[in-house]
PDB file of C-alpha atoms in Angstrom:
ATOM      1  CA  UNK A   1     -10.503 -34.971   2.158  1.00  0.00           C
ATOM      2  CA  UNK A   2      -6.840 -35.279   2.129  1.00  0.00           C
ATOM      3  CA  UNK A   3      -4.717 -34.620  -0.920  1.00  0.00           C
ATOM      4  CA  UNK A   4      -6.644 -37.248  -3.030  1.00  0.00           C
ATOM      5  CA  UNK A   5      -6.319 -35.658  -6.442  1.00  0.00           C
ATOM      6  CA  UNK A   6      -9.292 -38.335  -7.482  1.00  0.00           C
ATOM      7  CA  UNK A   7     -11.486 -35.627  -6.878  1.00  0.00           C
ATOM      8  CA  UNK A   8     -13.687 -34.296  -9.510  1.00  0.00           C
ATOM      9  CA  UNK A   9     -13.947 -30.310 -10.043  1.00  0.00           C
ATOM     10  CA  UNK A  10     -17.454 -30.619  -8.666  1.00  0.00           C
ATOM     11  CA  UNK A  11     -16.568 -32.100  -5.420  1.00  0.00           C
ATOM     12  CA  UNK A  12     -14.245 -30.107  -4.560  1.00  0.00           C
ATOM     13  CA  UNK A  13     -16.449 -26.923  -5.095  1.00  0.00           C
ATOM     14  CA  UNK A  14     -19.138 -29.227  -2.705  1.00  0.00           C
ATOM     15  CA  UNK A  15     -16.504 -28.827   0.109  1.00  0.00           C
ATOM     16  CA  UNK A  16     -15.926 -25.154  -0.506  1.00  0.00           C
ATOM     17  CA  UNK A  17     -19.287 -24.539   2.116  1.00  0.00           C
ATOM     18  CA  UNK A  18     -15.616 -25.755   4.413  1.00  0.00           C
ATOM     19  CA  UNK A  19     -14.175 -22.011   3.122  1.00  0.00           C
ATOM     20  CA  UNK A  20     -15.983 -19.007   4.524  1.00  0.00           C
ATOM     21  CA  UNK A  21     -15.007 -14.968   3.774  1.00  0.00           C
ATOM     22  CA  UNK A  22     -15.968 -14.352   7.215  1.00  0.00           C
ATOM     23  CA  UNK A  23     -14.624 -15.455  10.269  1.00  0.00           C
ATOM     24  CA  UNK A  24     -17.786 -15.926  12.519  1.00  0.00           C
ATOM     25  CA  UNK A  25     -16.325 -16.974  16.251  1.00  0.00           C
ATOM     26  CA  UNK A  26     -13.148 -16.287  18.088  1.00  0.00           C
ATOM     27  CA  UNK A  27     -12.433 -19.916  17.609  1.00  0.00           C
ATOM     28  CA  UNK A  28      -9.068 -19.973  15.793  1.00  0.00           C
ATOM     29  CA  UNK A  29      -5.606 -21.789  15.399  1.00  0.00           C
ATOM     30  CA  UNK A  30      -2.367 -21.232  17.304  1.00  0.00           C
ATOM     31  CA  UNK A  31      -0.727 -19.917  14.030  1.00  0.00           C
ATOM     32  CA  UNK A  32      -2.585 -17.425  11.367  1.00  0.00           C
ATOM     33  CA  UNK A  33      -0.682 -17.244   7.600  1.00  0.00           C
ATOM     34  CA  UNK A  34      -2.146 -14.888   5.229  1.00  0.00           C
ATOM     35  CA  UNK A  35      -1.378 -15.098   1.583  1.00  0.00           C
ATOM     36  CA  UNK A  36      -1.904 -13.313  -1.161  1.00  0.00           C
ATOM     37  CA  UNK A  37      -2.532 -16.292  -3.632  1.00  0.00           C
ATOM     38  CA  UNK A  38      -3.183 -20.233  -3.784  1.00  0.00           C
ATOM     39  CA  UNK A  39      -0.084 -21.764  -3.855  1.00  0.00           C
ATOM     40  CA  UNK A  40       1.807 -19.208  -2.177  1.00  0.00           C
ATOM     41  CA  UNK A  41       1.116 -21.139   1.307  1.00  0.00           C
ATOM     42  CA  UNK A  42       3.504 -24.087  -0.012  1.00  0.00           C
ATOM     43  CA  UNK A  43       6.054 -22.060  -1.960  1.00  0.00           C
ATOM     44  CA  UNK A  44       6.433 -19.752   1.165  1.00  0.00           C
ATOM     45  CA  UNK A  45       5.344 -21.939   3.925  1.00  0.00           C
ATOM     46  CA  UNK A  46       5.162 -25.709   3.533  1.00  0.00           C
ATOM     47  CA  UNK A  47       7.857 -26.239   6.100  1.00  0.00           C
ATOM     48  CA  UNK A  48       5.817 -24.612   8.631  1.00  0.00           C
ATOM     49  CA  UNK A  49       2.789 -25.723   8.009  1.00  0.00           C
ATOM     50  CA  UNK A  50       3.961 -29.481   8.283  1.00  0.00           C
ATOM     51  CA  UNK A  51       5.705 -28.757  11.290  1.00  0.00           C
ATOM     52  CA  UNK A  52       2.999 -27.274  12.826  1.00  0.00           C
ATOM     53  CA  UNK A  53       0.453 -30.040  11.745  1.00  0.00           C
ATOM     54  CA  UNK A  54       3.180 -32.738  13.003  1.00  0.00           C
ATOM     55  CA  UNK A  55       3.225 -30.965  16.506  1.00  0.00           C
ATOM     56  CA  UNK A  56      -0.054 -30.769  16.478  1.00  0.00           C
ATOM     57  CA  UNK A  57      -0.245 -26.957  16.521  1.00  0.00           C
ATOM     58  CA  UNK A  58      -3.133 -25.559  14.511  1.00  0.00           C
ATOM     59  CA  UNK A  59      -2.999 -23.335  11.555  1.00  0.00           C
ATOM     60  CA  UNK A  60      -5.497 -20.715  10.181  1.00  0.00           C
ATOM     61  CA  UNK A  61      -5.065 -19.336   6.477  1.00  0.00           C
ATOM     62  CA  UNK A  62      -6.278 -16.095   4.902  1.00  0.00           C
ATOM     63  CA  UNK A  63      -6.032 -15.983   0.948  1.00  0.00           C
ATOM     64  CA  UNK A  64      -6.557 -12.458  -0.189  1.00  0.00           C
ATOM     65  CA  UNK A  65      -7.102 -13.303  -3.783  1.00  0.00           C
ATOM     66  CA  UNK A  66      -9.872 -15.089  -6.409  1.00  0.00           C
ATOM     67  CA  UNK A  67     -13.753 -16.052  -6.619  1.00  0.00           C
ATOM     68  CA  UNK A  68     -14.239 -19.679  -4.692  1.00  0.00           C
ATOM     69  CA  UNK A  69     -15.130 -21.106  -8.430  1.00  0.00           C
ATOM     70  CA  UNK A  70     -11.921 -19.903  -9.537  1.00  0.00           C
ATOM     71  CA  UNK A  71      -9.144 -22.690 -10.792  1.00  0.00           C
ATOM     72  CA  UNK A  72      -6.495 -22.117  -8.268  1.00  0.00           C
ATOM     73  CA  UNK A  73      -9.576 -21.920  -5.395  1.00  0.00           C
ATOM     74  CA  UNK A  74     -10.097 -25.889  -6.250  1.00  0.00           C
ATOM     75  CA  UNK A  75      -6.757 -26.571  -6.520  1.00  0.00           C
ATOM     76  CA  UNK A  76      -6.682 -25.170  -2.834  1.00  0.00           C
ATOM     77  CA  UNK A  77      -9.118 -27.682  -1.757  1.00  0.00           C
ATOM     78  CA  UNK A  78      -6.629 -30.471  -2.481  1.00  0.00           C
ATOM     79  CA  UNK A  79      -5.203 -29.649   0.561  1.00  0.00           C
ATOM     80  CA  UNK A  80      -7.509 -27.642   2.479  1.00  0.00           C
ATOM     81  CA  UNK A  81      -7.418 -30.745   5.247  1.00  0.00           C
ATOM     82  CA  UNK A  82      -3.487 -28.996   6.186  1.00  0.00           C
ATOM     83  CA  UNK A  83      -5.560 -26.055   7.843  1.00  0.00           C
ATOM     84  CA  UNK A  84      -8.169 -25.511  10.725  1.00  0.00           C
ATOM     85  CA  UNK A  85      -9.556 -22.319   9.167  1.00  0.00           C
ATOM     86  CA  UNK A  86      -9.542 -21.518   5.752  1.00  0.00           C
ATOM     87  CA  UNK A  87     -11.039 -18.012   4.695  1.00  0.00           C
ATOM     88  CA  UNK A  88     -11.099 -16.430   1.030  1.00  0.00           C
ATOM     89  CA  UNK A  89     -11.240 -12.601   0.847  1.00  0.00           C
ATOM     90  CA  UNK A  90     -12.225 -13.209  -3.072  1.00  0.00           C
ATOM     91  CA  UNK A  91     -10.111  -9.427  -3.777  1.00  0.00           C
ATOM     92  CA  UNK A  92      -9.401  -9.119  -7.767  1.00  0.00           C
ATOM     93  CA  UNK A  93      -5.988  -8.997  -9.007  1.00  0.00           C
ATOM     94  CA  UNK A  94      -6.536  -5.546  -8.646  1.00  0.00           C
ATOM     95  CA  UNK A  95      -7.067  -5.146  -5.228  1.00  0.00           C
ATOM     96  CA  UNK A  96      -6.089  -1.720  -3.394  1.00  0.00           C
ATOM     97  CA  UNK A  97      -4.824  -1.249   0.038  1.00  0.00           C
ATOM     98  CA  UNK A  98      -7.189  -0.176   1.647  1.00  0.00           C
ATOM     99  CA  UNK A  99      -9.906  -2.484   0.409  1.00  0.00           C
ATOM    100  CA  UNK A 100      -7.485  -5.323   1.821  1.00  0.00           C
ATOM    101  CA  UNK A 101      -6.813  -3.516   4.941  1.00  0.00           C
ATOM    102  CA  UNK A 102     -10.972  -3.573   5.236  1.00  0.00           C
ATOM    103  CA  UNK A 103     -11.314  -6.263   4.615  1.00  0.00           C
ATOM    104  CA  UNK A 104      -9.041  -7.542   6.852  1.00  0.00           C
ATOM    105  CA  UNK A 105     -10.763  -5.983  10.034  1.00  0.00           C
ATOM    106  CA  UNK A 106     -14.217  -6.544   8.672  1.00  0.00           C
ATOM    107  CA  UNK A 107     -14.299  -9.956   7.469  1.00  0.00           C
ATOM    108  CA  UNK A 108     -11.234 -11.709   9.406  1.00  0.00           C
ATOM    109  CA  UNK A 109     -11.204  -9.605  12.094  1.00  0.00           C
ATOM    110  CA  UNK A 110      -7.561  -9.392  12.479  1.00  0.00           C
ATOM    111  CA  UNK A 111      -7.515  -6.152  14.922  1.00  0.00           C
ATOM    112  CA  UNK A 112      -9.432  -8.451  17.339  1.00  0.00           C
ATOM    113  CA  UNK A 113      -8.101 -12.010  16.811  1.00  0.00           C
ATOM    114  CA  UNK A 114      -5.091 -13.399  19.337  1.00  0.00           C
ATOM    115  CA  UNK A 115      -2.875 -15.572  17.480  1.00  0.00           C
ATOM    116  CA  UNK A 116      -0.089 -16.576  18.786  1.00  0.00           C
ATOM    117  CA  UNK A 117       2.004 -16.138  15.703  1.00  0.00           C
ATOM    118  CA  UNK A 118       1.175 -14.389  12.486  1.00  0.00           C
ATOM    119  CA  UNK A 119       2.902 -15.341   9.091  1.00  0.00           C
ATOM    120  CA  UNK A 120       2.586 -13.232   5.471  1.00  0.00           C
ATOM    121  CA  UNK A 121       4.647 -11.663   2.909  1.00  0.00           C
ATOM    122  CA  UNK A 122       8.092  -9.527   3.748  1.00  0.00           C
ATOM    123  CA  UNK A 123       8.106  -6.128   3.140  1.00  0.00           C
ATOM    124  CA  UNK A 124       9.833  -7.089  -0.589  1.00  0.00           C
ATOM    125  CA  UNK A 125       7.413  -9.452  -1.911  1.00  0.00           C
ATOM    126  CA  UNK A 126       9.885 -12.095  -2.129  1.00  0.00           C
ATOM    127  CA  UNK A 127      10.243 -11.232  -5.773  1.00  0.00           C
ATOM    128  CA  UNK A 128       9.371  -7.370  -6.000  1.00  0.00           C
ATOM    129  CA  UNK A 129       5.869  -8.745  -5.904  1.00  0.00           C
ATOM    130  CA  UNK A 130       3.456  -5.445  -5.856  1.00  0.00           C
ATOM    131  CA  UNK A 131       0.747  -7.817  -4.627  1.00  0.00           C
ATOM    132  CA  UNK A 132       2.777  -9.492  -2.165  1.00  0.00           C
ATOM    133  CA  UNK A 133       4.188  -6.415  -0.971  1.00  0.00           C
ATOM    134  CA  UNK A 134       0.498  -4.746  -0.316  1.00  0.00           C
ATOM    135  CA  UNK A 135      -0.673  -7.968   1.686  1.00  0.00           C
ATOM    136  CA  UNK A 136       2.725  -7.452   4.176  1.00  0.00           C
ATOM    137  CA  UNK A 137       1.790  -2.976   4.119  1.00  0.00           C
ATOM    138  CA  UNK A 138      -1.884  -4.169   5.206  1.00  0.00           C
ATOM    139  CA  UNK A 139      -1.313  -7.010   7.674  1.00  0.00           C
ATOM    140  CA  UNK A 140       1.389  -5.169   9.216  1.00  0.00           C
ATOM    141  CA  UNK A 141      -0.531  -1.886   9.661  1.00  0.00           C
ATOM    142  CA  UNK A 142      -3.501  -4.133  11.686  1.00  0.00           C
ATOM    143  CA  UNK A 143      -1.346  -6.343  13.581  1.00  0.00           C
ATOM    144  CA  UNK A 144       1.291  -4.407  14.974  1.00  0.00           C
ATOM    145  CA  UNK A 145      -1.236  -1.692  17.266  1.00  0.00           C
ATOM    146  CA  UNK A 146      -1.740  -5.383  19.035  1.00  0.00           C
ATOM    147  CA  UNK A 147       1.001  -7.500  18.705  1.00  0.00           C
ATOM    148  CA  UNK A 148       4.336  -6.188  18.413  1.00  0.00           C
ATOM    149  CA  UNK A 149       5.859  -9.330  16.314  1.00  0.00           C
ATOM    150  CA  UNK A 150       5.087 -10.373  12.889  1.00  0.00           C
ATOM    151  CA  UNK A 151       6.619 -13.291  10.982  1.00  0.00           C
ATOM    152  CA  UNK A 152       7.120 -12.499   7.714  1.00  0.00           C
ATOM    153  CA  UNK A 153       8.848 -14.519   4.221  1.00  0.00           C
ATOM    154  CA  UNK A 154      12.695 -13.827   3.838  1.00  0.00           C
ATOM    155  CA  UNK A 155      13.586 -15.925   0.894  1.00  0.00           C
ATOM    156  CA  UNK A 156      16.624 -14.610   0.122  1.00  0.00           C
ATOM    157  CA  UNK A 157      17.893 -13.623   3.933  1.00  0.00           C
ATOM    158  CA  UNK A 158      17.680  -9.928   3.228  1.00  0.00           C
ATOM    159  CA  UNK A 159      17.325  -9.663   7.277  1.00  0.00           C
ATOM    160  CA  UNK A 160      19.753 -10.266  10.366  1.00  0.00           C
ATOM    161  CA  UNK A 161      17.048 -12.031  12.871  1.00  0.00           C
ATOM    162  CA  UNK A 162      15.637 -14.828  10.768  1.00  0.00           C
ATOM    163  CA  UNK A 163      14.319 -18.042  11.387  1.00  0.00           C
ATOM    164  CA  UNK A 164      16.095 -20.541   9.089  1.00  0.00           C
ATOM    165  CA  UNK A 165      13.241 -23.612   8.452  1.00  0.00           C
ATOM    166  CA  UNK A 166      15.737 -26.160   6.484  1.00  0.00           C
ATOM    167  CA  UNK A 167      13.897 -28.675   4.538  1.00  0.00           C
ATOM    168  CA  UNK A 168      15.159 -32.290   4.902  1.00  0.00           C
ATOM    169  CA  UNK A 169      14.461 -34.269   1.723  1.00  0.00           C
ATOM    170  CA  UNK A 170      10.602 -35.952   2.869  1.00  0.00           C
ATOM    171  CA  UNK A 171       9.729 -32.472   3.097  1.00  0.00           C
ATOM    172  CA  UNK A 172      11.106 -31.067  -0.383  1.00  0.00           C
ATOM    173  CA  UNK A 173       9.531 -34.411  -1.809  1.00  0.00           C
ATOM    174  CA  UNK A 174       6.033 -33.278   0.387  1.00  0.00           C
ATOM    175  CA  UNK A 175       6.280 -29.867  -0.681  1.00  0.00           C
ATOM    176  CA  UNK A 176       6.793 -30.663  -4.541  1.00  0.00           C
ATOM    177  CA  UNK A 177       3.869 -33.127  -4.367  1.00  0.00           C
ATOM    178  CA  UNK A 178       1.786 -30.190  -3.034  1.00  0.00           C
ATOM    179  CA  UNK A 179       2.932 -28.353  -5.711  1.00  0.00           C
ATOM    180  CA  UNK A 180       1.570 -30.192  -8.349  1.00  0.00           C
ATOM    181  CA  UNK A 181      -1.922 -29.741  -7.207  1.00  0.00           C
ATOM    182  CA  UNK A 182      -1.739 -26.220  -8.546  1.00  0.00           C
ATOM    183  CA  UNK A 183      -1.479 -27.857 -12.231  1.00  0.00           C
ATOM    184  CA  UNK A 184      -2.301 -23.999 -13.342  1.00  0.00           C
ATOM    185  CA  UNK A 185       1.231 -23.310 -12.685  1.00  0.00           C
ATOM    186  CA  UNK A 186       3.143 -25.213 -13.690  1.00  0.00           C
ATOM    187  CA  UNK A 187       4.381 -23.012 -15.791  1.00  0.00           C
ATOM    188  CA  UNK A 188       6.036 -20.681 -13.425  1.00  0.00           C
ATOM    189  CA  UNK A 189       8.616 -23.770 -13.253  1.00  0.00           C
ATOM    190  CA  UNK A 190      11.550 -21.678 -12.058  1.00  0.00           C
ATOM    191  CA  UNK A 191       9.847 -19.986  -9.660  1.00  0.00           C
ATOM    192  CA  UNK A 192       9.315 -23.013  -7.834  1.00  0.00           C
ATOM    193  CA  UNK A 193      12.742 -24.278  -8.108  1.00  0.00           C
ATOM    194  CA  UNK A 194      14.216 -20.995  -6.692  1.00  0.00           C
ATOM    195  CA  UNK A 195      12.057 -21.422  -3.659  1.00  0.00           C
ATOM    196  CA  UNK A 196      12.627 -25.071  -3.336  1.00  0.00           C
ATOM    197  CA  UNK A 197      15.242 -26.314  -0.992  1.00  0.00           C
ATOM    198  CA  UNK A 198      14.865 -23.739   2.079  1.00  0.00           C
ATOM    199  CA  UNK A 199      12.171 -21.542   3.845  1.00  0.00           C
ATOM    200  CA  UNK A 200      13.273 -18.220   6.063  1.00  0.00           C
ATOM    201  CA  UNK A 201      11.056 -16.178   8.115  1.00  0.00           C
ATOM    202  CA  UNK A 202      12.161 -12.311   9.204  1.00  0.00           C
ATOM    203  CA  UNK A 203      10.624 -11.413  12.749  1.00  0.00           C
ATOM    204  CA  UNK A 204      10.173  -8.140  12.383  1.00  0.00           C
ATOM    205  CA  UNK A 205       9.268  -5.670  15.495  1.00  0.00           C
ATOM    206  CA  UNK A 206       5.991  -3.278  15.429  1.00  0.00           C
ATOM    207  CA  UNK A 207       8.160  -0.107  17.237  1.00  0.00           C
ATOM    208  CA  UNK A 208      10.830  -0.484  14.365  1.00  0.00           C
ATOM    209  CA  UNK A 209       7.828   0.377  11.395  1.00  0.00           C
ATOM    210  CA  UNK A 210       5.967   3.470  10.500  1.00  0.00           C
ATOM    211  CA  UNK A 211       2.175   3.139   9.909  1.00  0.00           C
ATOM    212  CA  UNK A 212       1.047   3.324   6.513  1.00  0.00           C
TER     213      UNK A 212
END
């Protein structure tokens, strides 16, 4: 399907039966990113993703938030094609921790599935983000009994062991095209310019976190 933004509301909501709340198989992509909301893949994570798709690595995503009819679910769908799995975990706005963290192990699985990297939110929210900063408390908590590495967003370098992804000036362009398929946002206009030009990712280690 692309990025054609030809598509009518209606036929994007046809290829939503391509977005399942439940991961059925064990058949997953090298990478998993989990986000709390559409559009916070490509202000977070478009470097990576494009990378990944250019190496020909595969990447699964987990959106925590929003009904599939919802606005920001279609504008999803624009670029849906950028993912192997997509899964929605339709939480409200409202959604606590440990309704994520269920939801998590019930529907996605997470305490079971062997990715070989894992990608959400830092420990901050990248902006204070409550949200955000739930999504990192509950991915964290399931991942690192497993896995003792999580990637996580570092915006503003608040860590020592980073990864710096620097974005050359076809992927700014790429990423700002994405953008704009999230036309319910456009408001938040300096928000997207502040997270514009570079992408970081903290690796953070499971013995150096409490539980909880």
């Amino acid at each position: 399907m692309g990025n054609d933004k030809n598509f009518t509301t209606e036929q994007l909501l046809k290829e939503l039966n391509h977005v399942v709340p439940v991961i059925e198989d064990k058949n997953v992509g090298d990478i998993m990113l989990i986000v709390c909301h559409p559009d916070d893949e490509i202000l977070f994570a478009c470097a990576t993703i494009l990378h990944a798709n250019k190496i020909k690595k595969t990447v699964d995503i987990v959106i925590v938030c929003y009904d599939l009819d919802s606005e920001r679910i279609v504008e999803f769908m624009k670029h849906r094609s950028l993912f192997f799995n997509a899964h929605i975990l339709q939480c409200q706005d409202d959604f606590t921790y440990d309704e994520l963290k269920e939801k998590l192990i019930t529907n996605v699985k997470l305490n079971e599935l062997q990715h070989k990297e894992v990608i959400t939110h830092g420990d901050y929210g990248e902006y204070n983000n409550n949200q955000h900063i739930l999504v990192h408390k509950g991915v964290r908590d399931i991942i690192f009994p497993t896995n003792n590495y999580l990637y996580t967003f570092d915006p503003e370098r608040r860590y020592n062991i980073h990864i710096t992804i620097p974005l050359d000036e076809e992927i700014i362009r790429e990423k700002q095209r994405l953008l704009q398929d999230y036309n319910s946002q456009n408001h938040l206009f300096s928000l997207r310019h502040t997270f514009s030009n570079c992408e970081y990712l903290n690796i953070e280690k499971g013995d150096e976190y409490p539980r909880g």
